[in-house]
mmCIF file of C-alpha atoms in Angstrom:
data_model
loop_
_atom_site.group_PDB
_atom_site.id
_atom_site.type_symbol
_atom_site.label_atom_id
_atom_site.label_comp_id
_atom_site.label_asym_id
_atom_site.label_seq_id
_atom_site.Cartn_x
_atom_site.Cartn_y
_atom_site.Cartn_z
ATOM 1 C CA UNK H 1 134.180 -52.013 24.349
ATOM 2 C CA UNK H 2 134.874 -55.898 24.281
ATOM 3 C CA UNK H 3 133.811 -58.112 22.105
ATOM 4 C CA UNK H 4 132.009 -60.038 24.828
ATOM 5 C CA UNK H 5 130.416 -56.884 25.778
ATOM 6 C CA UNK H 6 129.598 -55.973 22.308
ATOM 7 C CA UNK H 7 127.962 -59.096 21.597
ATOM 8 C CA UNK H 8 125.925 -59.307 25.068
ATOM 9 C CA UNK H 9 124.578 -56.049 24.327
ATOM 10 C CA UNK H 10 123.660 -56.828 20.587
ATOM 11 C CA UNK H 11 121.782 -59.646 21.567
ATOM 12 C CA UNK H 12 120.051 -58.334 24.800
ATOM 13 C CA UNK H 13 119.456 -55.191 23.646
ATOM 14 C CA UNK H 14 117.079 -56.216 21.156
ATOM 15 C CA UNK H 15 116.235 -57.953 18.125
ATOM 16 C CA UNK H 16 117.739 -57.519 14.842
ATOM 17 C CA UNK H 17 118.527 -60.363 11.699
ATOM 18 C CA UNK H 18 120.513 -59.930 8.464
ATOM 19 C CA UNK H 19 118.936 -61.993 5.923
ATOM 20 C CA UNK H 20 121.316 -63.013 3.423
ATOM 21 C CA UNK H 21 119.832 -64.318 0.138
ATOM 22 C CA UNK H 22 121.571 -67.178 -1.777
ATOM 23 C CA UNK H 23 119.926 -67.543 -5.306
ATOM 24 C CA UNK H 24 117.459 -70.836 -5.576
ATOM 25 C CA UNK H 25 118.471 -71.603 -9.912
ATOM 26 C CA UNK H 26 120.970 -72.631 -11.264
ATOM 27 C CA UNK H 27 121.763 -69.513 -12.781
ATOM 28 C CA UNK H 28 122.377 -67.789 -9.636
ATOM 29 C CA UNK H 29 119.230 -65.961 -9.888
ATOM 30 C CA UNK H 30 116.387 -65.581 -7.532
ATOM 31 C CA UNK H 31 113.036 -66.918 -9.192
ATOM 32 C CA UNK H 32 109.649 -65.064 -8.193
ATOM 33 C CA UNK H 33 108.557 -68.208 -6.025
ATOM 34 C CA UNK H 34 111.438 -67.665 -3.867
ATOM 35 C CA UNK H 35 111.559 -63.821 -3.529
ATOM 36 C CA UNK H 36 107.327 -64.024 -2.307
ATOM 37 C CA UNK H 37 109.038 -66.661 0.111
ATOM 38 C CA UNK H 38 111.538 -64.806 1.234
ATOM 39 C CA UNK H 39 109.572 -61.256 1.480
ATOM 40 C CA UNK H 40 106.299 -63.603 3.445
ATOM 41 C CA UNK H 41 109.267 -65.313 5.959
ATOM 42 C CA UNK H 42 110.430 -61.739 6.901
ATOM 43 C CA UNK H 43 106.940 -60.302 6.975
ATOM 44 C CA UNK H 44 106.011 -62.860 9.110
ATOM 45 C CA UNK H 45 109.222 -62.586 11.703
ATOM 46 C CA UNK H 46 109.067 -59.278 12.047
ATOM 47 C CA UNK H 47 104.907 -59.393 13.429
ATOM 48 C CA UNK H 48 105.651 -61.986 15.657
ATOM 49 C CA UNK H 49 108.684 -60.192 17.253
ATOM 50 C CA UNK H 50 106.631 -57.340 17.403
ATOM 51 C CA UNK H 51 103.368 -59.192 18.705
ATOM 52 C CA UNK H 52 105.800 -60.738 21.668
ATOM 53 C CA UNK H 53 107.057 -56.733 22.626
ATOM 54 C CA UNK H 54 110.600 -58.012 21.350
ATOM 55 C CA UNK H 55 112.091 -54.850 21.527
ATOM 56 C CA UNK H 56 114.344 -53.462 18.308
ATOM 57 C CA UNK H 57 118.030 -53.077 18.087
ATOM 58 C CA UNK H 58 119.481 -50.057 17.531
ATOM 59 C CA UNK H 59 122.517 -52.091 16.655
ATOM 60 C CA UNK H 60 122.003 -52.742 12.874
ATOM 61 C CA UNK H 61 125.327 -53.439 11.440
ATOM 62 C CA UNK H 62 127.020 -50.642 9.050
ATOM 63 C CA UNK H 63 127.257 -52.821 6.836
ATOM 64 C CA UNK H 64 123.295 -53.793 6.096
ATOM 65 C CA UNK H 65 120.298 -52.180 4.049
ATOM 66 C CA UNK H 66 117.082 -51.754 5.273
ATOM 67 C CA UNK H 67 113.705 -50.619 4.272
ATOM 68 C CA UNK H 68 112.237 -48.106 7.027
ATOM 69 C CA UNK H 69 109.248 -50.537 7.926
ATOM 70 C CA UNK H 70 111.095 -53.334 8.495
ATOM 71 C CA UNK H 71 111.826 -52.877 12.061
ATOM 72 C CA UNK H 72 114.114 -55.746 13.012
ATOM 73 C CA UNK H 73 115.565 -57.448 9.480
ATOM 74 C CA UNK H 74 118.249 -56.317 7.578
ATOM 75 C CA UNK H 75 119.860 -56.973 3.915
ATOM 76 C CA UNK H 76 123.828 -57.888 3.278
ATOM 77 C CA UNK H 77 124.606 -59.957 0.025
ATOM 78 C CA UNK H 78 127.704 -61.680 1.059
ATOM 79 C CA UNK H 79 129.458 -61.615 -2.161
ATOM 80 C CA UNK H 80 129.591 -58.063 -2.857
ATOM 81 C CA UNK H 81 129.370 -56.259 0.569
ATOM 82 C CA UNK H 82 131.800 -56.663 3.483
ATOM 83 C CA UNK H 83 130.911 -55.809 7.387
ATOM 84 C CA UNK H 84 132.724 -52.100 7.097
ATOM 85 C CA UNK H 85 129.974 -50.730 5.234
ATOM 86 C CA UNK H 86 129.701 -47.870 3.041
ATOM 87 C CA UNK H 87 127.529 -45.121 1.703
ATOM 88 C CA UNK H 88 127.979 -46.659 -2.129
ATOM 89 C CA UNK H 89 127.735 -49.925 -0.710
ATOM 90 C CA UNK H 90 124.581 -49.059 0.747
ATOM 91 C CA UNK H 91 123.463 -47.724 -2.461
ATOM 92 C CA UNK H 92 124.512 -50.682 -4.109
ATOM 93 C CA UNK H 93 122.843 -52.817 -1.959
ATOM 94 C CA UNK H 94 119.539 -50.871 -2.354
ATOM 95 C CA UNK H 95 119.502 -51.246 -6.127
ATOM 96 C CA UNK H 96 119.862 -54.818 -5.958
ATOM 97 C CA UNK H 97 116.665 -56.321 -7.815
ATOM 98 C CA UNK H 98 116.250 -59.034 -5.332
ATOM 99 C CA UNK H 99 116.060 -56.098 -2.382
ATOM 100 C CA UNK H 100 113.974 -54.171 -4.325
ATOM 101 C CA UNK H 101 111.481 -56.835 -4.463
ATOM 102 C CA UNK H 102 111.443 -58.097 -1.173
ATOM 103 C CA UNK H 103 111.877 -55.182 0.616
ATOM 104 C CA UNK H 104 108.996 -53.034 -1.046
ATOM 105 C CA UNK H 105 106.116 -52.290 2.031
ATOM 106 C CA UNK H 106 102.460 -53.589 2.045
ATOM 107 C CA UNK H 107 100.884 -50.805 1.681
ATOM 108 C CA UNK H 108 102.617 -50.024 -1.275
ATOM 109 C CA UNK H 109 101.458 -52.699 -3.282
ATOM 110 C CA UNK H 110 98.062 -51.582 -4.025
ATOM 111 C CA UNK H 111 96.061 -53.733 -1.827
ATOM 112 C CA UNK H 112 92.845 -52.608 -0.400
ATOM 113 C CA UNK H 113 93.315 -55.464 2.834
ATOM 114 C CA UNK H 114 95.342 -54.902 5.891
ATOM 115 C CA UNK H 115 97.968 -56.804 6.747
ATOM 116 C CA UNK H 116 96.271 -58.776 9.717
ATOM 117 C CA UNK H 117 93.458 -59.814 7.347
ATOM 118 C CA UNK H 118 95.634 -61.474 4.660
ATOM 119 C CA UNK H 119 97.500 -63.770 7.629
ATOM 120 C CA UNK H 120 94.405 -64.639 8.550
ATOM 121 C CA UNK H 121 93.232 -65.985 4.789
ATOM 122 C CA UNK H 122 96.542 -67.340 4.154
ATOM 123 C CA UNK H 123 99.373 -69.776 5.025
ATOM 124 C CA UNK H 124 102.324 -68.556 5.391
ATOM 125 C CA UNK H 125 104.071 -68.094 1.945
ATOM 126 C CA UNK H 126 107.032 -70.482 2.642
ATOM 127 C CA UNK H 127 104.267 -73.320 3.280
ATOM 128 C CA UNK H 128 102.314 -72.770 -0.357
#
């Protein structure tokens, strides 16, 4: 297939995102603040695309990591992956702290509210 073709399908075809982190200290760590952010902003994305009956890719690159509920983001830290993709780079990926974090599903953080409820209490997380 072409790359013209490839990419027309990719994008037509559905919707899928690779979120790629870059650390927000000086350290080149990720501080709590920003990983609530981050997990909030692709919370968010994925129940609008949803809401609008944006239909999912089945085109997620080799190369990515993603958490069975999230339906249309995917992980890649650019510094230590590459676009081939592997089976230990997957697990690699997966044991990343920052992916751990912001990948980990609602309903597996204890709360007794559904999702809906808390958007409708709360601002987005990335405007706190």
């Amino acid at each position: 297939m072409s790359a013209d073709l490839e990419v027309f399908f990719r994008v037509s075809l559905g919707a899928q995102f690779t979120i790629y982190a870059k650390p927000d200290r000086a350290d080149n760590t990720y501080s709590p603040e920003y990983m609530g952010k981050m997990r909030g902003m692709i919370s968010s994305i994925e129940q609008e695309l949803k809401s609008a009956g944006v239909e999912q890719s089945n085109h997620r690159p080799d190369s990515d990591v993603a958490p069975e509920h999230w339906t249309y983001a995917s992980y890649r830290n650019e510094h230590k992956s590459n676009r081939a993709g592997s089976s230990n780079q997957h697990k690699n990926l997966e044991a990343e702290p920052f992916f751990q974090l912001v990948s980990f599903s609602d309903s597996a953080s204890g709360s007794s509210r559904s999702g809906t409820e808390h958007q409708t209490l709360l601002s987005p997380p990335w405007a706190r």
